[in-house]
Every structure is written in structure tokens, then in C-alpha cells.
Amino acid sequence: MNQAKNNHTVSSGHIHCARDILFIVDSSDSLGPENFGLMKNFVASVINELTIGVSESLVAIMSFSSSLVLECNLNTYDNKQTLMNAVPRIRYIGLGTNTSNALNYARTRVFTSVAGDRQGFANVVIILTDGRSGNPVQTAIEAAALHHVAKVIVIGIGPATAISELQAIATDPDQQNVLLVRDFHELQNMLKPILSVVC
């Protein structure tokens, strides 16, 4: 199947909350290209509601499976149009779910000054995943370390997610920072909830 098309038009953005935001999107083989496309559409929807700029929010995007791909750093795009144009180019990887590696990379490589992390701006991580990590113990260790530098929000998609692991990954309180949907088609219903948690 072809990936779902991104038909979003770029809005001027009305959410003025000035954050350094990293999307970490699951790209393991359990998703498949079509669901990965729906996930990208959701990422685009969130970005479309933000005000993007050097004094507003900046966005980095990473996809992960057994390996990871950093699609863009915080300092790659400072306007919404070019950022939105980059979202459809996020690559589907397949293979396993090395969540701990993605969390470690976020802490050690993304939230750094050389990658565009800004002093005085809150760091937020939004993780979208549909399954369990390959190493839950190491994932919990890396999540705890990441909590020192960023607020972590997790969206669990479908029945294969492990609630206890999502709670370990997310920043407390769980009832605020762990969001659940039954399938990828329901992701768009999370737009308002995720924006309220981010800001």
C-alpha cells in the first residue's frame, strides 16, 4: 500500500508556547507504510498548529527502529513552510524497536547547543509508538536520564503497547503525559490533547 498522503495546508499557527520540540516516531516493521503515513500526517497536524521561528517553537524529527534516522535538528528549519515540506520525506525504516537508542540520542545529540537547543526554552519530546521496545530495562534507564533535560510525552497506538513501559518512558504525571489511541486512524483525535500538554 502507498503511504497516506499529507494533504495539510500550512496555517499561520496560533499556539504561541515557544518550545524546543523533538518528535520521535516509531518506524518498526509492525507499523507498515500506510500506518507510518498516518503517523506523519499527525506530526504535520501538530506542527501546523504551532508558531515556528527562532523566537517561537523549533522542531526536530527522528524516526527509529533497530537503527535511527535524524530527519532534522532543532536548528535545521526556522520557518513553518520548509519544516512542513520536510515531513513527507520522513523515511520508513522497518525492522525492530530500539527505543532506548532513540532516547539516548535525544538526550546526548539533539538537546545540545550545537544541534540548536536553546537556553531559556523548555524541551519537549513527543514519542509515537505502536509496540514494546526491544529492551524495556534499558529503555526505562534512558527515559529516566532524558527526563532531566526534557518533558517526555508518549502516544501509544493500538493494543500491542505495554502501558507500564509507556508510563516509564513518559514524564510524570502519567495521566497527563501518556496518551492512548486504539489505532492510527484515531491519531487526529489527539491533536488538541497533545497541544494542551505540550504548551
XYZ file of C-alpha atoms in Angstrom:
199
model
C 0.000 0.000 0.000
C 1.039 3.564 -0.587
C 1.703 5.789 2.366
C -1.164 8.045 3.365
C -0.860 11.401 1.655
C -0.301 14.586 3.586
C -2.981 16.993 2.422
C -2.405 19.655 5.062
C -2.282 23.309 4.157
C 0.089 25.471 6.141
C -1.569 27.712 8.694
C -0.008 30.717 10.359
C -0.143 28.852 13.680
C -1.969 30.070 16.741
C -0.180 28.204 19.536
C 2.431 30.554 20.984
C 4.237 28.444 23.545
C 7.883 28.677 22.353
C 9.298 25.191 22.932
C 12.176 23.104 21.578
C 10.213 20.067 20.399
C 11.521 16.680 19.270
C 9.220 14.168 17.575
C 10.432 10.569 17.916
C 8.392 8.371 15.580
C 8.374 4.580 15.638
C 9.410 3.212 12.249
C 9.494 -0.500 13.085
C 8.134 -3.229 10.845
C 4.929 -3.640 12.881
C 3.577 -0.344 11.519
C 3.735 -0.830 7.774
C 3.989 2.045 5.276
C 0.314 3.050 5.418
C 0.219 3.499 9.195
C 3.571 5.258 9.067
C 1.978 7.701 6.633
C -0.880 8.342 9.064
C 1.688 8.998 11.773
C 3.446 11.538 9.563
C 0.125 13.251 8.885
C -0.370 13.628 12.627
C 3.101 15.111 13.074
C 2.270 17.598 10.323
C -1.026 18.470 12.020
C 0.728 19.270 15.299
C 3.384 21.375 13.580
C 0.689 23.203 11.632
C -0.834 24.454 14.889
C 2.447 25.797 16.251
C 4.139 29.107 15.611
C 7.557 28.215 14.209
C 10.518 30.594 14.392
C 13.759 31.474 16.120
C 11.889 33.174 18.963
C 8.973 30.711 18.901
C 8.920 26.905 18.684
C 11.572 24.908 16.831
C 11.144 21.259 15.856
C 13.448 18.277 15.372
C 12.250 14.940 13.989
C 13.724 11.469 14.470
C 12.484 8.093 13.227
C 13.679 4.862 14.785
C 13.519 1.099 14.520
C 16.581 -1.092 15.106
C 18.536 1.952 13.943
C 17.528 5.608 13.833
C 17.410 8.458 11.348
C 17.584 12.087 12.449
C 15.423 13.792 9.843
C 16.122 17.322 11.066
C 17.692 19.082 14.024
C 16.180 21.924 16.003
C 18.269 24.383 14.011
C 17.555 22.892 10.570
C 14.316 24.787 9.870
C 13.200 28.094 11.350
C 10.059 28.617 9.271
C 6.915 26.552 9.033
C 6.783 26.089 5.268
C 10.171 24.410 4.940
C 9.528 22.325 8.057
C 6.167 21.140 6.753
C 7.755 20.299 3.404
C 10.212 18.039 5.224
C 7.582 15.910 6.989
C 6.524 13.835 3.937
C 10.188 12.951 3.401
C 10.465 11.152 6.762
C 11.665 7.682 5.828
C 10.054 4.397 6.835
C 12.749 2.034 8.109
C 11.121 -1.236 9.203
C 12.915 -3.806 11.423
C 12.885 -3.784 15.261
C 12.123 -1.304 18.051
C 15.274 0.063 19.697
C 13.553 2.713 21.783
C 16.408 3.064 24.243
C 18.790 4.082 21.463
C 16.403 6.824 20.326
C 16.026 8.173 23.858
C 19.785 8.210 24.369
C 20.322 10.035 21.077
C 17.701 12.610 22.003
C 19.479 13.409 25.258
C 23.070 13.321 24.038
C 22.814 14.585 20.448
C 19.578 16.525 19.880
C 19.231 18.591 23.049
C 22.659 20.184 22.662
C 23.613 23.708 21.694
C 25.337 22.553 18.513
C 22.075 20.922 17.370
C 20.050 24.047 18.135
C 18.848 23.503 21.688
C 18.184 26.956 23.164
C 18.706 28.165 26.697
C 15.530 29.507 28.259
C 13.218 27.364 26.098
C 11.564 24.264 27.555
C 12.430 20.967 25.852
C 9.581 18.632 24.907
C 9.757 15.130 23.402
C 6.715 13.601 21.690
C 7.087 9.851 21.124
C 4.691 7.928 18.894
C 4.909 4.132 19.105
C 2.738 1.092 18.444
C 4.620 -1.583 20.354
C 7.039 -2.687 23.019
C 10.708 -1.820 22.946
C 13.316 -4.488 22.348
C 14.940 -3.816 25.736
C 12.442 -2.472 28.303
C 15.011 -2.243 31.122
C 17.440 -0.133 29.107
C 14.547 1.921 27.744
C 13.468 2.805 31.288
C 17.050 3.769 32.191
C 17.400 6.039 29.166
C 13.961 7.561 29.765
C 14.879 8.454 33.342
C 18.020 10.206 32.093
C 16.081 12.057 29.393
C 13.599 13.337 31.990
C 16.382 15.540 33.361
C 16.552 17.535 30.122
C 13.065 17.313 28.590
C 9.402 16.725 29.254
C 8.509 13.422 27.589
C 5.032 12.753 26.212
C 4.131 9.333 24.789
C 1.311 8.438 22.418
C 0.699 4.686 22.439
C -1.107 3.388 19.381
C -3.019 0.115 19.296
C -3.225 -2.957 21.556
C 0.419 -4.076 21.341
C 1.765 -1.284 23.529
C 2.769 -2.033 27.117
C 1.154 0.542 29.387
C 3.751 0.084 32.115
C 6.549 0.777 29.649
C 4.816 3.866 28.259
C 4.455 5.134 31.819
C 8.164 4.554 32.443
C 9.075 6.471 29.283
C 6.788 9.448 29.929
C 7.403 12.219 32.409
C 5.106 12.164 35.444
C 2.173 12.533 35.815
C 1.229 9.553 33.635
C -2.399 10.594 33.327
C -1.262 13.754 31.564
C 1.729 12.584 29.542
C 0.642 9.114 28.382
C -1.989 9.295 25.648
C -3.582 6.200 24.110
C -5.443 5.596 20.854
C -6.928 2.371 19.525
C -5.435 2.660 16.037
C -3.621 5.017 13.697
C -6.831 6.419 12.251
C -7.640 7.887 15.679
C -4.401 9.849 15.915
C -6.004 13.052 14.657
C -8.286 12.934 17.721
C -5.158 13.518 19.811
C -4.371 16.885 18.223
C -5.995 19.081 20.876
C -4.873 16.899 23.811
C -1.244 16.842 22.661
C -1.160 20.593 22.099
C -2.557 21.223 25.569
C 0.134 19.015 27.116
C 2.975 20.483 25.051
C 2.023 24.027 25.969
